[in-house]
mmCIF file of C-alpha atoms and ligand atoms in Angstrom:
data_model
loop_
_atom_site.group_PDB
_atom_site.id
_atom_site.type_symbol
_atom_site.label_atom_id
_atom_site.label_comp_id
_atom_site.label_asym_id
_atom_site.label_seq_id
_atom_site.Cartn_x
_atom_site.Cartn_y
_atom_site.Cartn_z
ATOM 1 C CA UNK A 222 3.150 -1.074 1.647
ATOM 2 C CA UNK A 223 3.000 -0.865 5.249
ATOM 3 C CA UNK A 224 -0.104 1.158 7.380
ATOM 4 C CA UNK A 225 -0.001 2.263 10.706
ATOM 5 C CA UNK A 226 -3.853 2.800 11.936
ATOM 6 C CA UNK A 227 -4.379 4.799 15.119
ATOM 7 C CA UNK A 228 -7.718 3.914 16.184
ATOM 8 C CA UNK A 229 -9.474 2.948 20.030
ATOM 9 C CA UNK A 230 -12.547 0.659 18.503
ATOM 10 C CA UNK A 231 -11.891 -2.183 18.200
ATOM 11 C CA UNK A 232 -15.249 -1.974 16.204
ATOM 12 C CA UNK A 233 -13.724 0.171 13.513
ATOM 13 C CA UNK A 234 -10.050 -0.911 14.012
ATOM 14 C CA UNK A 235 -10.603 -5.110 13.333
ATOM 15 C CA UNK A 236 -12.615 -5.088 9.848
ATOM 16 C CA UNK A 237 -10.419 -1.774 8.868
ATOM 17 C CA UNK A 238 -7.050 -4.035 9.419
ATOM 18 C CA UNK A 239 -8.459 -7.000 7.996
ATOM 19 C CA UNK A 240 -9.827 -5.178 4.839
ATOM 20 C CA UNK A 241 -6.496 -3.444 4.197
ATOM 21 C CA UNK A 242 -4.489 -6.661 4.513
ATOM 22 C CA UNK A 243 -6.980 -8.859 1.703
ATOM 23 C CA UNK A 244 -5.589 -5.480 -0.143
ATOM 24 C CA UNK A 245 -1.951 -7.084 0.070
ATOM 25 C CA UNK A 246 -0.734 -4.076 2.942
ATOM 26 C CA UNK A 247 0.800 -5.132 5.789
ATOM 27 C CA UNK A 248 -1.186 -3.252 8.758
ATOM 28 C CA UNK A 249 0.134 -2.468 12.099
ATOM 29 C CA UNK A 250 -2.706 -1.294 14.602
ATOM 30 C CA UNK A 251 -2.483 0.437 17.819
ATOM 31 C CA UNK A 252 -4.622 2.088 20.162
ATOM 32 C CA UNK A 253 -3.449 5.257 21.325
ATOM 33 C CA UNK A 254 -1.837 8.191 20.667
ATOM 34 C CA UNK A 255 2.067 7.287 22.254
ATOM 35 C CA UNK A 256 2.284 3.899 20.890
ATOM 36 C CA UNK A 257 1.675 5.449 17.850
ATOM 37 C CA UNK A 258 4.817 7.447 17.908
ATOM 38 C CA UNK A 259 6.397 4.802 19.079
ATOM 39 C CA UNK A 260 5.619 2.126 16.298
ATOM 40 C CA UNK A 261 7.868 1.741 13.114
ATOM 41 C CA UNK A 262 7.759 4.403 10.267
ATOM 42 C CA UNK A 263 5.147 2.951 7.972
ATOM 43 C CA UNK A 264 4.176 4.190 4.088
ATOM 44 C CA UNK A 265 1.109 5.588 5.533
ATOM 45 C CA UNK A 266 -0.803 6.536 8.491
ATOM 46 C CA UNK A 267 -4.566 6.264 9.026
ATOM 47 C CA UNK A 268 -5.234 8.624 12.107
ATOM 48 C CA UNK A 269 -8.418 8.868 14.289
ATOM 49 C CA UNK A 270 -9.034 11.840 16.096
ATOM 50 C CA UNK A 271 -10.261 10.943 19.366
ATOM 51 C CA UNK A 272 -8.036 8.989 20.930
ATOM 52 C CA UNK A 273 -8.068 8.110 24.789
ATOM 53 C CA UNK A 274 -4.278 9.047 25.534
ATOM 54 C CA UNK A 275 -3.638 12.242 23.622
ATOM 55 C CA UNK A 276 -5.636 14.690 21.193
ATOM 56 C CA UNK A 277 -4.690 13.139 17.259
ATOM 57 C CA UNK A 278 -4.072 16.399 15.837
ATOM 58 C CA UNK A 279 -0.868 16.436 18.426
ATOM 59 C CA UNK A 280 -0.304 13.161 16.771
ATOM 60 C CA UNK A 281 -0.067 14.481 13.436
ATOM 61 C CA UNK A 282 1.480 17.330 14.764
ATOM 62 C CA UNK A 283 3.939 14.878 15.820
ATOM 63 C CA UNK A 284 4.284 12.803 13.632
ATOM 64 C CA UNK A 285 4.801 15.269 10.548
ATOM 65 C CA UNK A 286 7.314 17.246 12.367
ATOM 66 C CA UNK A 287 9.572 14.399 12.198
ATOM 67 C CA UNK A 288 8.786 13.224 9.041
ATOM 68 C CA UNK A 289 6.810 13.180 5.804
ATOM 69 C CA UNK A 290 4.927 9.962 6.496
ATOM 70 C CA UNK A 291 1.310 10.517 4.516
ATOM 71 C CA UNK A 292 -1.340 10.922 7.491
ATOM 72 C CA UNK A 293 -4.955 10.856 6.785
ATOM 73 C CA UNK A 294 -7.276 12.069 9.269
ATOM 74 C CA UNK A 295 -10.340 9.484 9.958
ATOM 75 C CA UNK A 296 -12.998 10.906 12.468
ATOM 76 C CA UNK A 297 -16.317 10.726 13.299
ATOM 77 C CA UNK A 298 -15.803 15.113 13.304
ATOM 78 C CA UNK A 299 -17.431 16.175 10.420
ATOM 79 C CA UNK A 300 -17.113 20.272 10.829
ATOM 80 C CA UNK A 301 -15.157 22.131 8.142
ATOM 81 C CA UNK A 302 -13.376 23.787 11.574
ATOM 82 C CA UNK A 303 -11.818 20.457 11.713
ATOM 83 C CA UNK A 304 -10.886 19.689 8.049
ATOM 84 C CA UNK A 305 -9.459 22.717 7.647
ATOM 85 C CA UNK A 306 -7.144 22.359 11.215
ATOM 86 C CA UNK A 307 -5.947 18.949 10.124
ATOM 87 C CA UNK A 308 -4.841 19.768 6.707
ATOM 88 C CA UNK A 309 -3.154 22.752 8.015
ATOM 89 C CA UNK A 310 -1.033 20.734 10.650
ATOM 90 C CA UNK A 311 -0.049 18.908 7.545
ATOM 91 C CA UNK A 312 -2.489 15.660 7.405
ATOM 92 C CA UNK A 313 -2.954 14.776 3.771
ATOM 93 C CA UNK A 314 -6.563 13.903 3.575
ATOM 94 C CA UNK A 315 -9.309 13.852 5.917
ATOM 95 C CA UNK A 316 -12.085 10.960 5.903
ATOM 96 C CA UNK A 317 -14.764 11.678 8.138
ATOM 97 C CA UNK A 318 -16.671 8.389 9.991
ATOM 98 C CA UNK A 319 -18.669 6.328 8.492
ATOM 99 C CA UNK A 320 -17.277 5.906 5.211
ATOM 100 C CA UNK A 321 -16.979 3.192 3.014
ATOM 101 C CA UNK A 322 -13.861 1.162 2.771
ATOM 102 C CA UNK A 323 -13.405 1.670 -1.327
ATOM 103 C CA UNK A 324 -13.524 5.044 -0.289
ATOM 104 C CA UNK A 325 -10.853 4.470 1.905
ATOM 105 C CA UNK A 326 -9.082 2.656 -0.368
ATOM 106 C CA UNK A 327 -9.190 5.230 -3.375
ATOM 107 C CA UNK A 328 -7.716 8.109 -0.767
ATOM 108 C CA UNK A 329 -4.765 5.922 0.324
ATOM 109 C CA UNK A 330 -4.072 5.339 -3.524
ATOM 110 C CA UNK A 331 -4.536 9.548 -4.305
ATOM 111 C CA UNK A 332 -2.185 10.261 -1.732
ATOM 112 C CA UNK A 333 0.263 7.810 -1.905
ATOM 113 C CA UNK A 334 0.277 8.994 -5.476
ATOM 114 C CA UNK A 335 0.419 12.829 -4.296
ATOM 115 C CA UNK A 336 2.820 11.981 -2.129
ATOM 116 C CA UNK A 337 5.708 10.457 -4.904
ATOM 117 C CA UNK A 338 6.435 7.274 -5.161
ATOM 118 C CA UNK A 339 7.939 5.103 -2.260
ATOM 119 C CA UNK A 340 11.816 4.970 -1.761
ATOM 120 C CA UNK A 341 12.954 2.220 -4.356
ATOM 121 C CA UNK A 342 15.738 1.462 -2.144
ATOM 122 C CA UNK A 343 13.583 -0.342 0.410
ATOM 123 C CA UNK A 344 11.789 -3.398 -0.175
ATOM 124 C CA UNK A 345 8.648 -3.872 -0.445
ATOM 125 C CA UNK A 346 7.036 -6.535 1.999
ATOM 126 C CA UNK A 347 3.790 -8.327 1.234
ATOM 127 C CA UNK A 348 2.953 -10.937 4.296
ATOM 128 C CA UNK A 349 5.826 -13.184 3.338
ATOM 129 C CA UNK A 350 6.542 -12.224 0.216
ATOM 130 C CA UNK A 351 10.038 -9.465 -0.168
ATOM 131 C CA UNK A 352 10.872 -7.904 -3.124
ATOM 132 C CA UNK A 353 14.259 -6.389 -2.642
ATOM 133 C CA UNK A 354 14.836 -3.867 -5.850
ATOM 134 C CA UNK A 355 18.150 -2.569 -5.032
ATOM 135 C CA UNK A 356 19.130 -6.262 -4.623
ATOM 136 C CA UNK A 357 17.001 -7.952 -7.358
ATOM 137 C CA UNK A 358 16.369 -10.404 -4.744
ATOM 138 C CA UNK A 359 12.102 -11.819 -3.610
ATOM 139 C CA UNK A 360 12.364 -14.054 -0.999
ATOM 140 C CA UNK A 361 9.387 -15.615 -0.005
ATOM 141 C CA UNK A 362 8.832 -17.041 3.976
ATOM 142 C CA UNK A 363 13.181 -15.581 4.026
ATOM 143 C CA UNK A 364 13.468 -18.492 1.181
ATOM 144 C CA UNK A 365 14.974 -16.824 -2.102
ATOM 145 C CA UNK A 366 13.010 -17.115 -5.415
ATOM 146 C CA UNK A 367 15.010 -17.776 -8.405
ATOM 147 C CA UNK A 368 13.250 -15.159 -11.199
ATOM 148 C CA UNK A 369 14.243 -14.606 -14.702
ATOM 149 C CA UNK A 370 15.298 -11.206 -15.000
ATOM 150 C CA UNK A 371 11.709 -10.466 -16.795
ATOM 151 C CA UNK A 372 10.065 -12.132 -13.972
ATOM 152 C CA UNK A 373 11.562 -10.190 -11.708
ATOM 153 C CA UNK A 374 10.958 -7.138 -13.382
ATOM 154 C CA UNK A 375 6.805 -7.962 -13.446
ATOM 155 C CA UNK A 376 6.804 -9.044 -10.011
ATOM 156 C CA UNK A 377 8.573 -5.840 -8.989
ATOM 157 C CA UNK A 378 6.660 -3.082 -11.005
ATOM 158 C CA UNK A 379 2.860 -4.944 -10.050
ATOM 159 C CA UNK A 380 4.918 -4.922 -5.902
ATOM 160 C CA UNK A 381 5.584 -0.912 -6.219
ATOM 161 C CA UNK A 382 2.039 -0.411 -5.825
ATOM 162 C CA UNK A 383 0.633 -3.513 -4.377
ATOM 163 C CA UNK A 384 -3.051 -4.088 -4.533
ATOM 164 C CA UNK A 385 -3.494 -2.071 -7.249
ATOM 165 C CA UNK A 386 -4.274 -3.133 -11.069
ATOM 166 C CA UNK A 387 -1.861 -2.731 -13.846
ATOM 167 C CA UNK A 388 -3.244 -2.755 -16.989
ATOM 168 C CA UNK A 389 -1.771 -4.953 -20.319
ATOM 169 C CA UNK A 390 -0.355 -2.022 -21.923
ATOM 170 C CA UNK A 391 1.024 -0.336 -18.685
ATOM 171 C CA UNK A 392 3.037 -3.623 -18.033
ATOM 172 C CA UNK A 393 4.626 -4.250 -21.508
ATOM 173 C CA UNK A 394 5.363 -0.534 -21.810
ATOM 174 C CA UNK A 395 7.149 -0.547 -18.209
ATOM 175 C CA UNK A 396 8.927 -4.242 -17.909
ATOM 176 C CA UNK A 397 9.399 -5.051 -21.662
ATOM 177 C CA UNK A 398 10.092 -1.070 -22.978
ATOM 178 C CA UNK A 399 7.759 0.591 -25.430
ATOM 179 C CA UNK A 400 9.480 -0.380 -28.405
ATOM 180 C CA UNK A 401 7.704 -4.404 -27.772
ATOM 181 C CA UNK A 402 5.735 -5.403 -30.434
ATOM 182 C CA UNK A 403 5.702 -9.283 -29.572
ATOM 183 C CA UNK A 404 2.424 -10.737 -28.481
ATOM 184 C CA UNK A 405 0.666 -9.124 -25.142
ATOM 185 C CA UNK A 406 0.340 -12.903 -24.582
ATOM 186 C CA UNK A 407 4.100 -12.904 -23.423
ATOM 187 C CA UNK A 408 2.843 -11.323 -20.133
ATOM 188 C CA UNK A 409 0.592 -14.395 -19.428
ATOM 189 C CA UNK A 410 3.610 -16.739 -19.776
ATOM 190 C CA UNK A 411 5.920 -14.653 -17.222
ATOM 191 C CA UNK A 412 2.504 -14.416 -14.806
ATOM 192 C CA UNK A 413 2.204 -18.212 -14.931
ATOM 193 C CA UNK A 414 6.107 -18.816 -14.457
ATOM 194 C CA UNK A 415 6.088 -16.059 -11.265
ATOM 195 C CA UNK A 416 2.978 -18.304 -10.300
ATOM 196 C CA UNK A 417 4.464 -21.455 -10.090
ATOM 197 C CA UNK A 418 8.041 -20.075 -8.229
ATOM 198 C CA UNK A 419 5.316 -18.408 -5.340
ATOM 199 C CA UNK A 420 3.719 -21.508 -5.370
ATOM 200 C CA UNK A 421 0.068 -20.216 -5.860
ATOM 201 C CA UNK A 422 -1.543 -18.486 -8.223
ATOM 202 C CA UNK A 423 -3.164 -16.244 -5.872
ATOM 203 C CA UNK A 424 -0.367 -13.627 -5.854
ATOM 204 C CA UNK A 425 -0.555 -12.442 -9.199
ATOM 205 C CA UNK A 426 -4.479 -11.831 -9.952
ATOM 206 C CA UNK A 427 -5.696 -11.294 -12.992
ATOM 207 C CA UNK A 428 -7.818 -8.414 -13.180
ATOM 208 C CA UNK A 429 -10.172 -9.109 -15.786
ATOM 209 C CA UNK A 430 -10.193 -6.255 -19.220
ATOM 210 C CA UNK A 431 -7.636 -4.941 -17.670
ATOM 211 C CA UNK A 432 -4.136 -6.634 -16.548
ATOM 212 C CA UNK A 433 -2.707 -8.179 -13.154
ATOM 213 C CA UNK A 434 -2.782 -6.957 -10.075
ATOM 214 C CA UNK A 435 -0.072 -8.177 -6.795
ATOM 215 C CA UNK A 436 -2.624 -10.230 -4.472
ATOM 216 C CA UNK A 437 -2.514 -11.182 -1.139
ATOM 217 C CA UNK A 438 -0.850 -13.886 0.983
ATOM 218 C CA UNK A 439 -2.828 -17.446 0.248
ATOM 219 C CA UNK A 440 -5.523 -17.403 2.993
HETATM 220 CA CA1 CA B 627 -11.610 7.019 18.795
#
Protein backbone atom coordinates (compact mmCIF):
# COMPACT_ATOMS: atom_id res chain seq x y z
CA UNK A 1 0.00 0.00 0.00
CA UNK A 2 1.42 3.19 -0.93
CA UNK A 3 0.89 6.77 1.35
CA UNK A 4 1.36 10.06 0.23
CA UNK A 5 1.84 12.41 3.53
CA UNK A 6 1.52 16.16 3.03
CA UNK A 7 3.14 17.59 5.93
CA UNK A 8 5.89 20.90 6.50
CA UNK A 9 7.59 19.41 9.95
CA UNK A 10 9.92 17.69 9.49
CA UNK A 11 9.22 17.02 13.28
CA UNK A 12 5.96 15.29 12.56
CA UNK A 13 6.74 14.21 8.94
CA UNK A 14 10.25 11.88 9.79
CA UNK A 15 8.91 9.50 12.74
CA UNK A 16 5.29 9.56 10.84
CA UNK A 17 7.18 8.07 7.52
CA UNK A 18 9.35 5.91 9.38
CA UNK A 19 6.49 4.44 11.56
CA UNK A 20 4.29 3.76 8.52
CA UNK A 21 7.08 2.01 6.61
CA UNK A 22 8.07 -0.67 9.88
CA UNK A 23 4.10 -1.09 9.00
CA UNK A 24 5.22 -2.65 5.51
CA UNK A 25 3.67 0.81 3.41
CA UNK A 26 5.70 2.33 1.13
CA UNK A 27 5.55 6.24 2.10
CA UNK A 28 6.17 9.06 -0.17
CA UNK A 29 6.54 12.50 1.76
CA UNK A 30 6.39 15.95 0.55
CA UNK A 31 6.18 19.28 1.85
CA UNK A 32 3.74 21.37 0.29
CA UNK A 33 0.66 21.70 -1.14
CA UNK A 34 1.74 21.55 -5.31
CA UNK A 35 4.13 18.80 -5.01
CA UNK A 36 1.48 17.10 -3.58
CA UNK A 37 -0.62 17.18 -6.65
CA UNK A 38 2.08 16.54 -8.43
CA UNK A 39 3.32 13.19 -6.79
CA UNK A 40 2.02 9.69 -7.98
CA UNK A 41 -1.59 8.51 -7.11
CA UNK A 42 -1.02 6.63 -3.89
CA UNK A 43 -3.73 4.17 -1.85
CA UNK A 44 -4.00 6.87 0.61
CA UNK A 45 -3.34 10.34 1.53
CA UNK A 46 -2.45 11.71 4.97
CA UNK A 47 -3.12 15.58 4.63
CA UNK A 48 -2.03 18.42 7.02
CA UNK A 49 -3.82 21.46 6.98
CA UNK A 50 -1.44 24.17 7.21
CA UNK A 51 0.74 24.00 4.68
CA UNK A 52 3.23 26.88 3.59
CA UNK A 53 2.30 26.89 -0.27
CA UNK A 54 -1.45 26.53 -0.41
CA UNK A 55 -4.49 26.13 2.15
CA UNK A 56 -4.94 21.84 2.45
CA UNK A 57 -8.54 21.94 2.19
CA UNK A 58 -7.78 23.26 -1.63
CA UNK A 59 -5.65 20.22 -1.59
CA UNK A 60 -8.32 17.92 -0.87
CA UNK A 61 -10.45 19.91 -2.82
CA UNK A 62 -8.07 19.02 -5.41
CA UNK A 63 -7.22 16.13 -5.03
CA UNK A 64 -10.83 14.49 -4.68
CA UNK A 65 -12.07 16.23 -7.68
CA UNK A 66 -9.85 14.17 -9.70
CA UNK A 67 -10.11 11.18 -7.98
CA UNK A 68 -11.28 8.96 -5.14
CA UNK A 69 -7.90 8.61 -3.45
CA UNK A 70 -8.87 8.19 0.57
CA UNK A 71 -7.63 11.63 2.21
CA UNK A 72 -7.48 12.00 5.87
CA UNK A 73 -7.22 15.29 7.32
CA UNK A 74 -4.27 15.55 10.12
CA UNK A 75 -4.15 19.06 11.87
CA UNK A 76 -3.26 20.60 14.80
CA UNK A 77 -7.22 22.45 14.18
CA UNK A 78 -9.26 20.94 16.56
CA UNK A 79 -12.76 23.05 16.01
CA UNK A 80 -15.82 21.07 14.89
CA UNK A 81 -15.98 24.24 12.12
CA UNK A 82 -13.12 22.42 10.69
CA UNK A 83 -14.15 18.71 10.91
CA UNK A 84 -17.18 19.34 9.58
CA UNK A 85 -15.55 21.56 6.32
CA UNK A 86 -13.12 18.76 5.60
CA UNK A 87 -15.47 15.93 5.53
CA UNK A 88 -17.74 17.92 3.45
CA UNK A 89 -15.02 18.66 0.70
CA UNK A 90 -14.86 14.93 0.73
CA UNK A 91 -11.76 14.01 3.20
CA UNK A 92 -12.52 10.66 4.74
CA UNK A 93 -11.44 11.10 8.27
CA UNK A 94 -10.06 13.82 10.20
CA UNK A 95 -7.18 13.27 12.94
CA UNK A 96 -6.55 16.23 14.81
CA UNK A 97 -2.59 16.84 16.18
CA UNK A 98 -1.19 15.19 18.59
CA UNK A 99 -2.41 11.83 18.25
CA UNK A 100 -0.99 8.66 18.69
CA UNK A 101 0.37 6.67 15.84
CA UNK A 102 -1.94 3.30 16.61
CA UNK A 103 -4.48 5.74 16.32
CA UNK A 104 -3.29 6.60 13.13
CA UNK A 105 -2.87 3.36 12.17
CA UNK A 106 -6.48 2.01 13.09
CA UNK A 107 -8.06 5.11 10.82
CA UNK A 108 -5.95 4.23 7.75
CA UNK A 109 -7.20 0.52 8.24
CA UNK A 110 -11.24 1.89 8.79
CA UNK A 111 -11.00 3.74 5.77
CA UNK A 112 -9.16 1.81 3.55
CA UNK A 113 -11.79 -0.69 4.56
CA UNK A 114 -14.71 2.01 3.97
CA UNK A 115 -13.26 2.80 1.06
CA UNK A 116 -13.44 -1.04 -0.83
CA UNK A 117 -10.80 -2.90 -1.36
CA UNK A 118 -7.75 -1.84 -3.59
CA UNK A 119 -7.84 -2.55 -7.44
CA UNK A 120 -6.65 -6.31 -7.68
CA UNK A 121 -5.31 -5.55 -10.97
CA UNK A 122 -2.34 -3.60 -9.62
CA UNK A 123 0.32 -4.99 -7.64
CA UNK A 124 0.97 -4.56 -4.55
CA UNK A 125 4.60 -3.25 -3.66
CA UNK A 126 6.21 -3.81 -0.28
CA UNK A 127 9.98 -2.16 -0.31
CA UNK A 128 11.24 -4.79 -2.71
CA UNK A 129 8.94 -7.20 -2.49
CA UNK A 130 5.92 -7.24 -5.80
CA UNK A 131 3.14 -9.27 -5.76
CA UNK A 132 1.63 -9.11 -9.18
CA UNK A 133 -2.09 -10.85 -8.86
CA UNK A 134 -3.25 -10.49 -12.30
CA UNK A 135 0.11 -12.08 -13.25
CA UNK A 136 0.65 -14.58 -10.36
CA UNK A 137 4.05 -13.30 -10.46
CA UNK A 138 6.28 -11.80 -6.68
CA UNK A 139 9.39 -10.67 -7.64
CA UNK A 140 11.55 -9.71 -5.05
CA UNK A 141 14.63 -6.82 -5.65
CA UNK A 142 12.88 -7.32 -9.86
CA UNK A 143 14.19 -11.13 -9.21
CA UNK A 144 11.09 -13.58 -9.73
CA UNK A 145 10.11 -15.97 -6.86
CA UNK A 146 9.16 -19.36 -7.87
CA UNK A 147 5.79 -20.06 -5.43
CA UNK A 148 3.65 -23.05 -5.36
CA UNK A 149 0.37 -22.06 -6.38
CA UNK A 150 -0.68 -22.25 -2.44
CA UNK A 151 2.22 -20.16 -1.66
CA UNK A 152 1.33 -17.77 -3.82
CA UNK A 153 -2.06 -17.64 -2.83
CA UNK A 154 -0.90 -16.92 1.18
CA UNK A 155 1.57 -14.50 0.19
CA UNK A 156 -1.03 -12.67 -1.89
CA UNK A 157 -4.16 -12.61 0.45
CA UNK A 158 -1.67 -11.59 3.85
CA UNK A 159 -0.09 -8.63 0.66
CA UNK A 160 -3.87 -7.27 0.00
CA UNK A 161 -3.76 -5.73 3.25
CA UNK A 162 -0.20 -5.51 4.26
CA UNK A 163 0.65 -4.89 7.84
CA UNK A 164 -2.30 -6.16 9.01
CA UNK A 165 -2.95 -9.66 10.91
CA UNK A 166 -4.79 -12.50 9.42
CA UNK A 167 -6.00 -14.79 11.67
CA UNK A 168 -5.67 -19.02 11.31
CA UNK A 169 -9.14 -19.44 10.35
CA UNK A 170 -9.37 -16.31 8.03
CA UNK A 171 -6.38 -17.81 6.01
CA UNK A 172 -7.52 -21.48 5.54
CA UNK A 173 -11.05 -20.25 4.82
CA UNK A 174 -9.65 -17.70 2.05
CA UNK A 175 -6.41 -19.61 0.37
CA UNK A 176 -7.40 -23.29 1.05
CA UNK A 177 -11.60 -22.79 0.66
CA UNK A 178 -13.90 -23.48 3.57
CA UNK A 179 -14.54 -26.91 2.83
CA UNK A 180 -10.48 -27.71 4.46
CA UNK A 181 -10.54 -29.87 7.15
CA UNK A 182 -6.70 -30.89 7.04
CA UNK A 183 -4.57 -29.71 9.89
CA UNK A 184 -4.34 -25.67 10.53
CA UNK A 185 -0.69 -26.81 10.79
CA UNK A 186 -0.59 -26.87 6.86
CA UNK A 187 -0.42 -23.02 7.04
CA UNK A 188 2.88 -23.19 9.07
CA UNK A 189 4.48 -25.38 6.35
CA UNK A 190 3.50 -22.91 3.33
CA UNK A 191 4.72 -19.81 5.87
CA UNK A 192 8.08 -21.55 6.30
CA UNK A 193 8.40 -22.50 2.46
CA UNK A 194 7.35 -18.54 1.45
CA UNK A 195 10.12 -17.88 4.20
CA UNK A 196 12.86 -19.54 2.81
CA UNK A 197 12.05 -18.32 -1.20
CA UNK A 198 12.14 -14.37 0.50
CA UNK A 199 15.06 -15.35 2.12
CA UNK A 200 14.10 -14.17 5.72
CA UNK A 201 11.69 -14.95 7.90
CA UNK A 202 10.90 -11.49 8.69
CA UNK A 203 8.27 -11.07 5.94
CA UNK A 204 5.77 -13.31 7.08
CA UNK A 205 5.32 -12.59 11.03
CA UNK A 206 3.64 -14.59 13.07
CA UNK A 207 1.22 -12.86 15.07
CA UNK A 208 0.95 -14.73 18.11
CA UNK A 209 -3.10 -16.35 19.07
CA UNK A 210 -3.87 -15.14 16.13
CA UNK A 211 -2.25 -15.93 12.50
CA UNK A 212 0.46 -14.14 10.18
CA UNK A 213 0.74 -10.96 9.30
CA UNK A 214 2.97 -9.48 5.78
CA UNK A 215 6.10 -7.73 7.59
CA UNK A 216 8.40 -5.37 6.52
CA UNK A 217 11.57 -5.26 4.38
CA UNK A 218 14.63 -6.94 6.59
CA UNK A 219 16.10 -3.85 8.35
CA1 LIG B 1 1.95 22.28 8.78
Amino acid sequence: MRVLVVEDEDAIATPLVEGLEREGMEVERVAGGHAALAAREPDLVLLDLRLPDMDGYEVARRLRARSAVPIIIVSARGEEVDRVVGLEIGADDYLVKPFGFRELLARIRAVMRRTGPRDPRRPVEVGPLVVDERARRVTLDGEEVGLTPREFDLLALLASDAGAAFSRRDILERVWGARWFGPTKTIDVHVAGIRRKLGDPGWVEAVRGVGFRLGGPPA
